Coordinates of C-alpha atoms in Angstrom, one line a residue:
X88 CA 20.1 -3.7 -1.8
X89 CA 20.9 -3.5 1.8
X90 CA 21.7 -6.4 4.0
X91 CA 20.0 -7.8 7.1
X92 CA 18.6 -5.3 9.5
X93 CA 20.8 -4.0 12.3
X94 CA 19.1 -3.5 15.7
X95 CA 17.3 -0.1 15.4
X96 CA 15.5 2.2 17.8
X97 CA 11.8 2.1 17.3
X98 CA 11.0 4.9 14.8
X99 CA 7.4 5.7 13.9
X100 CA 5.9 5.7 10.4
X101 CA 5.3 9.3 9.5
X102 CA 3.2 11.3 7.1
X103 CA 6.4 12.2 5.2
X104 CA 7.0 8.5 4.7
X105 CA 3.7 8.3 2.9
X106 CA 4.6 11.2 0.6
X107 CA 8.0 9.8 -0.1
X108 CA 6.7 6.3 -0.9
X109 CA 4.0 7.5 -3.3
X110 CA 6.4 9.9 -5.1
X111 CA 9.0 7.1 -5.5
X112 CA 6.3 4.8 -6.9
X113 CA 5.0 7.4 -9.3
X114 CA 8.5 8.2 -10.5
X115 CA 9.1 4.5 -11.2
X116 CA 5.8 4.0 -13.0
X117 CA 6.5 7.0 -15.2
X118 CA 9.4 4.9 -16.7
X119 CA 6.8 2.6 -18.3
X120 CA 5.2 3.2 -21.7
X121 CA 2.6 6.0 -21.6
X122 CA 0.4 4.3 -24.1
X123 CA -2.7 3.2 -22.0
X124 CA -3.0 0.0 -24.0
X125 CA 0.3 -1.2 -22.5
X126 CA -1.3 -1.0 -19.1
X127 CA -3.9 -3.6 -20.0
X128 CA -1.5 -6.4 -19.2
X129 CA -1.8 -8.3 -15.9
X130 CA 0.0 -6.9 -12.9
X131 CA 2.4 -9.4 -11.6
X132 CA 0.8 -12.4 -10.0
X133 CA -2.6 -10.8 -9.4
X134 CA -5.8 -11.0 -11.5
X135 CA -6.1 -7.3 -12.4
X136 CA -4.4 -5.4 -15.2
X137 CA -1.9 -2.7 -14.4
X138 CA -4.4 0.1 -14.9
X139 CA -6.9 -1.5 -12.5
X140 CA -4.2 -2.1 -10.0
X141 CA -3.1 1.5 -9.9
X142 CA -6.8 2.4 -9.4
X143 CA -7.0 -0.1 -6.6
X144 CA -3.9 1.3 -5.0
X145 CA -5.2 4.9 -5.2
X146 CA -8.5 3.7 -3.7
X147 CA -6.7 2.0 -0.8
X148 CA -4.9 5.3 0.0
X149 CA -8.2 7.2 -0.3
X150 CA -10.1 4.7 1.9
X151 CA -7.5 4.8 4.6
X152 CA -7.6 8.6 4.6
X153 CA -11.4 8.5 4.6
X154 CA -11.5 6.1 7.5
X155 CA -9.8 8.7 9.7
X156 CA -12.0 11.5 8.5
X157 CA -15.1 11.5 10.8
X158 CA -14.9 13.2 14.2
X159 CA -15.9 9.9 15.6
X160 CA -14.6 7.2 13.2
X161 CA -16.7 4.0 13.1
X162 CA -15.3 1.2 15.1
X163 CA -17.0 -1.8 13.5
X164 CA -17.2 -1.0 9.8
X165 CA -15.9 1.1 7.0
X166 CA -17.2 4.6 6.3
X167 CA -20.1 3.8 4.1
X168 CA -19.0 5.0 0.7
X169 CA -20.4 3.1 -2.3
X170 CA -17.9 0.7 -3.6
X171 CA -18.5 -0.9 -7.0
X172 CA -16.7 -2.8 -9.8
X173 CA -16.4 -1.7 -13.4
X174 CA -16.3 -5.4 -14.5
X175 CA -16.9 -8.8 -12.8
X176 CA -13.7 -9.7 -11.0
X177 CA -12.3 -6.2 -11.1
X178 CA -11.3 -4.2 -8.0
X179 CA -14.2 -2.8 -5.9
X180 CA -13.4 0.9 -5.6
X181 CA -14.8 4.2 -4.6
X182 CA -12.3 6.1 -6.9
X183 CA -11.6 5.4 -10.5
X184 CA -9.5 7.3 -13.0
X185 CA -11.0 8.9 -16.1
X186 CA -9.5 7.1 -19.1
X187 CA -9.5 10.1 -21.3
X188 CA -6.3 11.8 -19.8
X189 CA -4.4 8.5 -20.1
X190 CA -1.6 7.3 -18.0
X191 CA -0.6 10.8 -16.9
X192 CA -4.0 11.3 -15.4
X193 CA -4.0 7.9 -13.8
X194 CA -0.8 8.7 -12.0
X195 CA -2.2 12.0 -10.9
X196 CA -5.1 10.2 -9.3
X197 CA -2.6 8.0 -7.4
X198 CA -0.6 11.1 -6.3
X199 CA -3.7 12.9 -5.2
X200 CA -5.0 10.0 -3.1
X201 CA -1.6 9.6 -1.5
X202 CA -1.6 13.3 -0.5
X203 CA -5.1 12.8 1.1
X204 CA -3.7 10.1 3.3
X205 CA -0.6 12.1 4.1
X206 CA -2.8 15.1 5.2
X207 CA -5.2 13.0 7.3
X208 CA -2.4 11.2 9.1
X209 CA -0.6 14.5 9.8
X210 CA -3.7 16.2 11.2
X211 CA -5.4 13.4 13.1
X212 CA -4.6 12.9 16.8
X213 CA -2.5 9.8 17.5
X214 CA -5.1 8.7 20.1
X215 CA -7.8 8.3 17.4
X216 CA -8.8 4.7 16.4
X217 CA -10.7 3.7 13.3
X218 CA -11.9 0.4 12.0
X219 CA -9.9 -1.9 9.8
X220 CA -10.7 -5.6 9.3
X221 CA -7.2 -6.6 10.5
X222 CA -7.4 -4.6 13.7
X223 CA -8.6 -1.1 14.7
X224 CA -5.8 1.2 14.0
X225 CA -4.3 4.6 14.7
X226 CA -3.1 7.2 12.1
X227 CA 0.4 5.7 12.1
X228 CA -1.1 2.3 11.4
X229 CA -3.1 3.6 8.4
X230 CA 0.1 5.4 7.1
X231 CA 1.9 2.1 7.4
X232 CA -0.9 0.3 5.6
X233 CA -0.8 2.8 2.8
X234 CA 2.9 2.4 2.4
X235 CA 2.8 -1.3 2.3
X236 CA 0.0 -1.2 -0.3
X237 CA 2.1 1.2 -2.4
X238 CA 5.3 -0.8 -2.1
X239 CA 3.9 -4.1 -3.0
X240 CA 1.4 -3.0 -5.6
X241 CA 4.1 -1.0 -7.4
X242 CA 6.1 -4.2 -7.4
X243 CA 3.1 -5.9 -9.0
X244 CA 2.5 -3.2 -11.6
X245 CA 6.2 -2.7 -12.4
X246 CA 6.6 -6.4 -13.0
X247 CA 3.6 -6.5 -15.3
X248 CA 4.9 -3.5 -17.3
X249 CA 8.4 -5.0 -17.6
X250 CA 10.2 -2.5 -15.4
X251 CA 10.4 -4.6 -12.3
X252 CA 14.2 -3.9 -12.0
X253 CA 13.5 -0.2 -11.6
X254 CA 11.6 -0.8 -8.3
X255 CA 13.9 -1.2 -5.3
X256 CA 12.3 0.5 -2.3
X257 CA 14.4 2.1 0.5
X258 CA 15.3 -0.3 3.3
X259 CA 14.3 2.2 6.0
X260 CA 10.7 2.4 4.8
X261 CA 10.5 -1.4 4.7
X262 CA 12.0 -1.7 8.2
X263 CA 9.5 0.7 9.7
X264 CA 6.4 -0.8 8.2
X265 CA 7.6 -4.3 9.0
X266 CA 8.0 -3.3 12.6
X267 CA 4.6 -1.6 12.7
X268 CA 2.5 -4.2 10.9
X269 CA 4.3 -7.5 10.8
X270 CA 5.6 -8.2 14.3
X271 CA 6.3 -11.9 13.5
X272 CA 8.4 -11.2 10.4
X273 CA 12.1 -12.1 10.6
X274 CA 14.5 -9.4 11.5
X275 CA 17.7 -11.0 10.2
X276 CA 16.9 -10.8 6.5
X277 CA 17.0 -8.1 3.9
X278 CA 14.0 -5.7 4.5
X279 CA 12.5 -5.6 1.0
X280 CA 12.5 -9.3 0.3
X281 CA 11.2 -9.8 3.8
X282 CA 8.2 -7.5 3.1
X283 CA 7.6 -9.4 -0.2
X284 CA 7.6 -12.6 1.8
X285 CA 5.3 -11.2 4.5
X286 CA 2.8 -10.2 1.8
X287 CA 2.9 -13.6 0.0
X288 CA 5.0 -12.4 -2.9
X289 CA 8.3 -14.1 -2.4
X290 CA 10.4 -16.6 -0.5
X291 CA 13.1 -16.3 2.1
X292 CA 15.9 -18.8 2.7
X293 CA 14.6 -21.6 4.9
X294 CA 11.0 -20.2 4.8
X295 CA 8.2 -21.4 2.6
X296 CA 6.3 -18.9 0.5
X297 CA 3.1 -17.7 2.3
X298 CA -0.2 -18.7 0.8
X299 CA -2.2 -16.6 3.3
X300 CA -1.0 -13.5 5.1
X301 CA -2.2 -10.5 7.1
X302 CA -0.9 -7.5 8.9
X303 CA -1.7 -6.4 12.4
X304 CA -3.3 -2.9 12.4
X305 CA -3.6 -2.4 16.2
X306 CA -0.9 -0.3 17.7
X307 CA 1.9 -2.3 19.1
X308 CA 2.4 -0.3 22.3

C-alpha cells in the first residue's frame, strides 16, 4: 500500500481509467471459485449476494453510459429504462446476467458494461451535462462514478468470496476519483482506505466511520 498523498497536479479521470479499473476488478474476481453456488454468499456488509452485486455493478456502469447517450440528456431524471427486481430486496437493474453461462458469463457482462461506459465517456463532449441524483455531471464525473462503484463493490464482492486480500486498488486511481467526487475527503491519508472511509466502508485514524455518505457529481471547476 502507498502512504499519504503527496501534493499532485490536478489530473482528470479518463476513459482509460474506467477500462483499467474494470479489468483489474475482473482479474481479481476470476481468482474466486467458478462454481456459481459459491457466489450466493452475501457480499461484504451489504444485503445482496455476490452474484447480485456484480449484476448491480454492471448495471451501474451501463446506466452511467446510458445517461450520456441521448443527444440532449435529461437534466431532471434518468433515461427511462425499465428497472425491476428479480426478488424483493434485490437490486433494481436494467441489466441482468443469464445464469446458464455461469460465473464466466457474469464477468463478461461486467466487462461489457464497463466498455460501454468507456466508449461513451471517450466520445461525449466534455461540455455535456446529464442528470444524477447527487449532482448533474459531465463525462469525467460519470467515469469517476463508475470507477468508485467498481472499486468499492469489488471490495464487497471479494470480501464475501473470501479473496479480499487480493483486492488492493492502485493509489493513483483512488486519488483521482477522491479529488473529483469527494472534495471534503482528507488528503493526508492513504488513498484506498480514504475511499473506503468516504463510502462508509471503513474508518480512518481520528475519524468516525460514516453512516451516511455521498459524492458530488457536479464538475469542480
